[in-house]
Short mmCIF file of N, CA, C and O in Angstrom, two decimals:
data_model
loop_
_atom_site.label_atom_id
_atom_site.label_comp_id
_atom_site.label_asym_id
_atom_site.label_seq_id
_atom_site.Cartn_x
_atom_site.Cartn_y
_atom_site.Cartn_z
N THR L 1 -137.83 -15.26 15.62
CA THR L 1 -136.93 -15.41 14.49
C THR L 1 -137.12 -14.22 13.55
O THR L 1 -138.08 -13.47 13.66
N ARG L 2 -136.22 -14.11 12.61
CA ARG L 2 -136.31 -13.01 11.64
C ARG L 2 -137.55 -13.14 10.76
O ARG L 2 -138.13 -12.15 10.36
N ALA L 3 -137.94 -14.38 10.47
CA ALA L 3 -139.15 -14.58 9.66
C ALA L 3 -140.36 -14.04 10.39
O ALA L 3 -141.23 -13.41 9.79
N ASN L 4 -140.43 -14.25 11.70
CA ASN L 4 -141.55 -13.73 12.49
C ASN L 4 -141.55 -12.21 12.52
O ASN L 4 -142.61 -11.59 12.46
N VAL L 5 -140.37 -11.64 12.62
CA VAL L 5 -140.26 -10.17 12.63
C VAL L 5 -140.77 -9.61 11.30
O VAL L 5 -141.54 -8.65 11.27
N ALA L 6 -140.35 -10.23 10.19
CA ALA L 6 -140.80 -9.77 8.87
C ALA L 6 -142.32 -9.91 8.76
O ALA L 6 -142.99 -9.02 8.24
N ARG L 7 -142.86 -11.02 9.24
CA ARG L 7 -144.31 -11.25 9.18
C ARG L 7 -145.05 -10.20 10.01
O ARG L 7 -146.07 -9.65 9.58
N GLU L 8 -144.56 -9.91 11.19
CA GLU L 8 -145.19 -8.91 12.05
C GLU L 8 -145.16 -7.52 11.42
O GLU L 8 -146.11 -6.77 11.51
N ARG L 9 -144.05 -7.20 10.77
CA ARG L 9 -143.96 -5.89 10.10
C ARG L 9 -144.99 -5.79 8.98
O ARG L 9 -145.61 -4.74 8.80
N LEU L 10 -145.15 -6.86 8.23
CA LEU L 10 -146.14 -6.84 7.15
C LEU L 10 -147.55 -6.74 7.69
O LEU L 10 -148.39 -6.04 7.14
N GLN L 11 -147.84 -7.46 8.77
CA GLN L 11 -149.18 -7.40 9.35
C GLN L 11 -149.48 -6.02 9.91
O GLN L 11 -150.61 -5.56 9.87
N ALA L 12 -148.46 -5.36 10.43
CA ALA L 12 -148.65 -4.04 11.02
C ALA L 12 -148.85 -2.97 9.95
O ALA L 12 -149.46 -1.93 10.20
N ALA L 13 -148.34 -3.21 8.78
CA ALA L 13 -148.46 -2.21 7.70
C ALA L 13 -149.90 -2.20 7.20
O ALA L 13 -150.48 -3.23 6.97
N ASN L 14 -150.46 -1.02 7.01
CA ASN L 14 -151.79 -0.96 6.43
C ASN L 14 -151.69 -1.11 4.92
O ASN L 14 -150.62 -1.03 4.34
N LEU L 15 -152.81 -1.36 4.29
CA LEU L 15 -152.78 -1.65 2.86
C LEU L 15 -152.32 -0.47 2.03
O LEU L 15 -151.82 -0.65 0.92
N GLU L 16 -152.46 0.74 2.54
CA GLU L 16 -151.98 1.90 1.79
C GLU L 16 -150.47 1.87 1.65
O GLU L 16 -149.92 2.42 0.71
N SER L 17 -149.81 1.23 2.59
CA SER L 17 -148.36 1.16 2.52
C SER L 17 -147.89 -0.24 2.15
O SER L 17 -146.75 -0.61 2.43
N LEU L 18 -148.76 -1.03 1.53
CA LEU L 18 -148.39 -2.37 1.13
C LEU L 18 -147.18 -2.36 0.22
O LEU L 18 -146.25 -3.16 0.39
N SER L 19 -147.16 -1.46 -0.72
CA SER L 19 -146.03 -1.38 -1.64
C SER L 19 -144.73 -1.11 -0.89
O SER L 19 -143.69 -1.70 -1.19
N LEU L 20 -144.80 -0.24 0.10
CA LEU L 20 -143.62 0.08 0.91
C LEU L 20 -143.18 -1.14 1.71
O LEU L 20 -141.99 -1.46 1.77
N ALA L 21 -144.14 -1.85 2.29
CA ALA L 21 -143.81 -3.04 3.08
C ALA L 21 -143.17 -4.11 2.21
O ALA L 21 -142.14 -4.69 2.57
N LEU L 22 -143.75 -4.36 1.05
CA LEU L 22 -143.18 -5.37 0.15
C LEU L 22 -141.83 -4.92 -0.38
O LEU L 22 -140.94 -5.74 -0.59
N GLY L 23 -141.68 -3.64 -0.62
CA GLY L 23 -140.43 -3.13 -1.15
C GLY L 23 -139.33 -3.03 -0.11
O GLY L 23 -138.16 -3.01 -0.44
N GLY L 24 -139.70 -2.98 1.16
CA GLY L 24 -138.71 -2.80 2.21
C GLY L 24 -138.43 -4.07 2.99
O GLY L 24 -137.41 -4.73 2.80
N ALA L 25 -139.35 -4.44 3.87
CA ALA L 25 -139.11 -5.55 4.79
C ALA L 25 -138.91 -6.87 4.05
O ALA L 25 -137.98 -7.63 4.36
N VAL L 26 -139.74 -7.14 3.08
CA VAL L 26 -139.65 -8.42 2.38
C VAL L 26 -138.39 -8.49 1.52
O VAL L 26 -137.69 -9.51 1.50
N VAL L 27 -138.10 -7.41 0.81
CA VAL L 27 -136.90 -7.40 -0.03
C VAL L 27 -135.65 -7.57 0.84
O VAL L 27 -134.75 -8.35 0.51
N SER L 28 -135.59 -6.88 1.96
CA SER L 28 -134.45 -7.02 2.87
C SER L 28 -134.32 -8.45 3.38
O SER L 28 -133.22 -9.01 3.42
N PHE L 29 -135.44 -9.03 3.76
CA PHE L 29 -135.44 -10.41 4.24
C PHE L 29 -134.92 -11.36 3.17
O PHE L 29 -134.07 -12.22 3.44
N MET L 30 -135.42 -11.21 1.94
CA MET L 30 -135.01 -12.10 0.86
C MET L 30 -133.53 -11.92 0.53
O MET L 30 -132.82 -12.90 0.29
N ARG L 31 -133.06 -10.70 0.54
CA ARG L 31 -131.63 -10.46 0.25
C ARG L 31 -130.74 -11.06 1.34
O ARG L 31 -129.69 -11.61 1.05
N MET L 32 -131.18 -10.95 2.59
CA MET L 32 -130.40 -11.50 3.69
C MET L 32 -130.29 -13.03 3.59
O MET L 32 -129.32 -13.62 4.06
N HIS L 33 -131.30 -13.65 2.99
CA HIS L 33 -131.35 -15.11 2.91
C HIS L 33 -131.13 -15.62 1.49
O HIS L 33 -131.46 -16.77 1.18
N ALA L 34 -130.53 -14.81 0.64
CA ALA L 34 -130.33 -15.17 -0.76
C ALA L 34 -129.51 -16.45 -0.91
O ALA L 34 -129.85 -17.32 -1.73
N GLU L 35 -128.47 -16.60 -0.13
CA GLU L 35 -127.62 -17.79 -0.23
C GLU L 35 -128.44 -19.05 0.11
O GLU L 35 -128.34 -20.07 -0.57
N PHE L 36 -129.25 -18.97 1.14
CA PHE L 36 -130.09 -20.10 1.54
C PHE L 36 -131.13 -20.42 0.46
O PHE L 36 -131.35 -21.59 0.13
N ILE L 37 -131.73 -19.40 -0.11
CA ILE L 37 -132.72 -19.59 -1.18
C ILE L 37 -132.08 -20.28 -2.38
O ILE L 37 -132.64 -21.22 -2.95
N ARG L 38 -130.91 -19.83 -2.75
CA ARG L 38 -130.20 -20.44 -3.89
C ARG L 38 -129.82 -21.89 -3.59
O ARG L 38 -129.85 -22.75 -4.46
N ARG L 39 -129.48 -22.15 -2.34
CA ARG L 39 -129.15 -23.54 -1.95
C ARG L 39 -130.37 -24.44 -2.09
O ARG L 39 -130.27 -25.56 -2.59
N ILE L 40 -131.51 -23.96 -1.64
CA ILE L 40 -132.75 -24.74 -1.78
C ILE L 40 -133.00 -25.06 -3.24
O ILE L 40 -133.31 -26.20 -3.60
N GLN L 41 -132.86 -24.06 -4.09
CA GLN L 41 -133.11 -24.25 -5.52
C GLN L 41 -132.07 -25.19 -6.15
O GLN L 41 -132.41 -25.98 -7.03
N SER L 42 -130.84 -25.12 -5.71
CA SER L 42 -129.80 -26.00 -6.26
C SER L 42 -130.05 -27.45 -5.89
O SER L 42 -129.56 -28.35 -6.56
N GLU L 43 -130.84 -27.67 -4.83
CA GLU L 43 -131.19 -29.02 -4.41
C GLU L 43 -132.59 -29.40 -4.91
O GLU L 43 -133.27 -30.22 -4.31
N ASP L 44 -133.01 -28.75 -6.02
CA ASP L 44 -134.29 -29.00 -6.67
C ASP L 44 -135.51 -28.58 -5.84
O ASP L 44 -136.61 -29.07 -6.07
N GLY L 45 -135.31 -27.67 -4.90
CA GLY L 45 -136.42 -27.14 -4.14
C GLY L 45 -136.99 -25.90 -4.81
O GLY L 45 -136.42 -25.38 -5.77
N GLN L 46 -138.12 -25.46 -4.32
CA GLN L 46 -138.77 -24.26 -4.85
C GLN L 46 -139.07 -23.31 -3.70
O GLN L 46 -139.39 -23.75 -2.60
N VAL L 47 -138.99 -22.02 -4.00
CA VAL L 47 -139.30 -20.99 -3.02
C VAL L 47 -140.32 -20.05 -3.64
O VAL L 47 -140.18 -19.65 -4.80
N SER L 48 -141.38 -19.74 -2.88
CA SER L 48 -142.36 -18.78 -3.37
C SER L 48 -142.86 -17.95 -2.18
O SER L 48 -142.70 -18.34 -1.03
N LEU L 49 -143.44 -16.82 -2.49
CA LEU L 49 -144.03 -15.94 -1.48
C LEU L 49 -145.51 -15.85 -1.77
O LEU L 49 -145.91 -15.53 -2.89
N LEU L 50 -146.33 -16.16 -0.76
CA LEU L 50 -147.77 -16.04 -0.89
C LEU L 50 -148.21 -14.80 -0.12
O LEU L 50 -147.94 -14.67 1.08
N VAL L 51 -148.89 -13.89 -0.80
CA VAL L 51 -149.41 -12.67 -0.19
C VAL L 51 -150.92 -12.75 -0.24
O VAL L 51 -151.51 -12.82 -1.31
N GLU L 52 -151.55 -12.78 0.93
CA GLU L 52 -153.01 -12.84 1.01
C GLU L 52 -153.54 -11.46 1.35
O GLU L 52 -153.10 -10.84 2.32
N LEU L 53 -154.47 -10.97 0.53
CA LEU L 53 -155.00 -9.62 0.70
C LEU L 53 -156.52 -9.64 0.73
O LEU L 53 -157.15 -10.39 -0.01
N SER L 54 -157.07 -8.79 1.55
CA SER L 54 -158.52 -8.65 1.64
C SER L 54 -159.00 -7.68 0.57
O SER L 54 -158.53 -6.54 0.51
N THR L 55 -159.95 -8.11 -0.24
CA THR L 55 -160.48 -7.22 -1.28
C THR L 55 -161.35 -6.12 -0.69
O THR L 55 -161.56 -5.10 -1.33
N ARG L 56 -161.82 -6.31 0.53
CA ARG L 56 -162.67 -5.31 1.17
C ARG L 56 -161.94 -3.99 1.39
O ARG L 56 -162.49 -2.92 1.21
N SER L 57 -160.69 -4.07 1.78
CA SER L 57 -159.96 -2.83 2.09
C SER L 57 -158.85 -2.53 1.10
O SER L 57 -158.06 -1.62 1.32
N LEU L 58 -158.80 -3.26 0.01
CA LEU L 58 -157.73 -3.06 -0.96
C LEU L 58 -158.21 -2.20 -2.11
O LEU L 58 -159.20 -2.51 -2.76
N ASN L 59 -157.52 -1.11 -2.34
CA ASN L 59 -157.83 -0.24 -3.46
C ASN L 59 -156.86 -0.46 -4.61
O ASN L 59 -157.12 -0.09 -5.73
N GLY L 60 -155.74 -1.05 -4.32
CA GLY L 60 -154.71 -1.30 -5.31
C GLY L 60 -153.35 -1.23 -4.66
O GLY L 60 -153.21 -0.82 -3.52
N PHE L 61 -152.34 -1.66 -5.37
CA PHE L 61 -150.98 -1.59 -4.87
C PHE L 61 -150.02 -1.65 -6.05
O PHE L 61 -150.40 -2.02 -7.15
N THR L 62 -148.79 -1.29 -5.78
CA THR L 62 -147.76 -1.28 -6.81
C THR L 62 -146.55 -2.05 -6.29
O THR L 62 -146.17 -1.90 -5.14
N LEU L 63 -145.97 -2.86 -7.16
CA LEU L 63 -144.74 -3.54 -6.81
C LEU L 63 -143.58 -2.71 -7.35
O LEU L 63 -143.55 -2.37 -8.52
N SER L 64 -142.64 -2.41 -6.50
CA SER L 64 -141.50 -1.57 -6.90
C SER L 64 -140.57 -2.35 -7.82
O SER L 64 -140.51 -3.58 -7.78
N PRO L 65 -139.80 -1.63 -8.62
CA PRO L 65 -138.79 -2.30 -9.44
C PRO L 65 -137.79 -3.08 -8.57
O PRO L 65 -137.35 -4.16 -8.96
N GLN L 66 -137.49 -2.56 -7.39
CA GLN L 66 -136.58 -3.23 -6.47
C GLN L 66 -137.15 -4.59 -6.06
O GLN L 66 -136.44 -5.60 -6.04
N PHE L 67 -138.43 -4.62 -5.75
CA PHE L 67 -139.11 -5.87 -5.37
C PHE L 67 -139.06 -6.85 -6.53
O PHE L 67 -138.64 -8.00 -6.38
N SER L 68 -139.48 -6.40 -7.70
CA SER L 68 -139.52 -7.26 -8.88
C SER L 68 -138.14 -7.80 -9.23
O SER L 68 -137.97 -8.98 -9.53
N ARG L 69 -137.15 -6.93 -9.18
CA ARG L 69 -135.78 -7.32 -9.53
C ARG L 69 -135.25 -8.37 -8.54
O ARG L 69 -134.66 -9.38 -8.95
N THR L 70 -135.46 -8.14 -7.26
CA THR L 70 -134.96 -9.06 -6.24
C THR L 70 -135.57 -10.45 -6.41
O THR L 70 -134.86 -11.45 -6.41
N PHE L 71 -136.88 -10.50 -6.58
CA PHE L 71 -137.55 -11.79 -6.71
C PHE L 71 -137.20 -12.47 -8.03
O PHE L 71 -137.05 -13.69 -8.09
N SER L 72 -137.03 -11.69 -9.06
CA SER L 72 -136.62 -12.25 -10.35
C SER L 72 -135.20 -12.81 -10.26
O SER L 72 -134.94 -13.93 -10.71
N ASP L 73 -134.29 -12.03 -9.69
CA ASP L 73 -132.91 -12.48 -9.55
C ASP L 73 -132.80 -13.76 -8.73
O ASP L 73 -131.95 -14.61 -9.01
N LEU L 74 -133.66 -13.90 -7.73
CA LEU L 74 -133.64 -15.08 -6.88
C LEU L 74 -134.48 -16.23 -7.44
O LEU L 74 -134.46 -17.33 -6.88
N GLY L 75 -135.24 -15.96 -8.49
CA GLY L 75 -136.08 -17.02 -9.06
C GLY L 75 -137.22 -17.42 -8.14
O GLY L 75 -137.62 -18.58 -8.09
N VAL L 76 -137.75 -16.44 -7.40
CA VAL L 76 -138.81 -16.71 -6.43
C VAL L 76 -140.15 -16.23 -7.02
O VAL L 76 -140.28 -15.08 -7.43
N ALA L 77 -141.11 -17.14 -7.03
CA ALA L 77 -142.46 -16.80 -7.51
C ALA L 77 -143.21 -16.04 -6.43
O ALA L 77 -143.02 -16.28 -5.23
N VAL L 78 -144.04 -15.11 -6.85
CA VAL L 78 -144.90 -14.36 -5.93
C VAL L 78 -146.34 -14.65 -6.31
O VAL L 78 -146.74 -14.47 -7.45
N GLU L 79 -147.11 -15.14 -5.34
CA GLU L 79 -148.51 -15.48 -5.56
C GLU L 79 -149.37 -14.53 -4.74
O GLU L 79 -149.08 -14.26 -3.58
N PHE L 80 -150.43 -14.03 -5.35
CA PHE L 80 -151.37 -13.16 -4.65
C PHE L 80 -152.70 -13.88 -4.53
O PHE L 80 -153.21 -14.41 -5.51
N ASP L 81 -153.21 -13.93 -3.30
CA ASP L 81 -154.50 -14.56 -3.02
C ASP L 81 -155.42 -13.47 -2.50
O ASP L 81 -155.16 -12.89 -1.43
N PHE L 82 -156.45 -13.15 -3.25
CA PHE L 82 -157.40 -12.11 -2.86
C PHE L 82 -158.62 -12.77 -2.21
O PHE L 82 -159.25 -13.60 -2.83
N VAL L 83 -158.91 -12.37 -0.98
CA VAL L 83 -160.01 -12.96 -0.23
C VAL L 83 -161.05 -11.90 0.05
O VAL L 83 -160.74 -10.71 0.20
N ASN L 84 -162.30 -12.30 0.13
CA ASN L 84 -163.39 -11.38 0.48
C ASN L 84 -163.46 -11.27 1.98
O ASN L 84 -163.47 -12.26 2.69
N GLY L 85 -163.54 -10.02 2.45
CA GLY L 85 -163.70 -9.82 3.89
C GLY L 85 -162.53 -9.36 4.61
O GLY L 85 -161.49 -9.08 4.37
#
């Protein structure tokens, strides 16, 4: 499915290009499914994105304005979970 493709792209991206992965593959995925996301919300559902990152190999990352705008426009929360190891 397209969700699996997006997940595989994110897993393949190294942490140095995390910003690029979030700004590209995820934003494209969310835009393609915007109508579905809005439908979920109109039926009192919630949509969020959980990003789990290893603190061992993470030096930092930046969220692009495109990423922030897309998620804001769609009313989708983004959660970051930092794990050791």
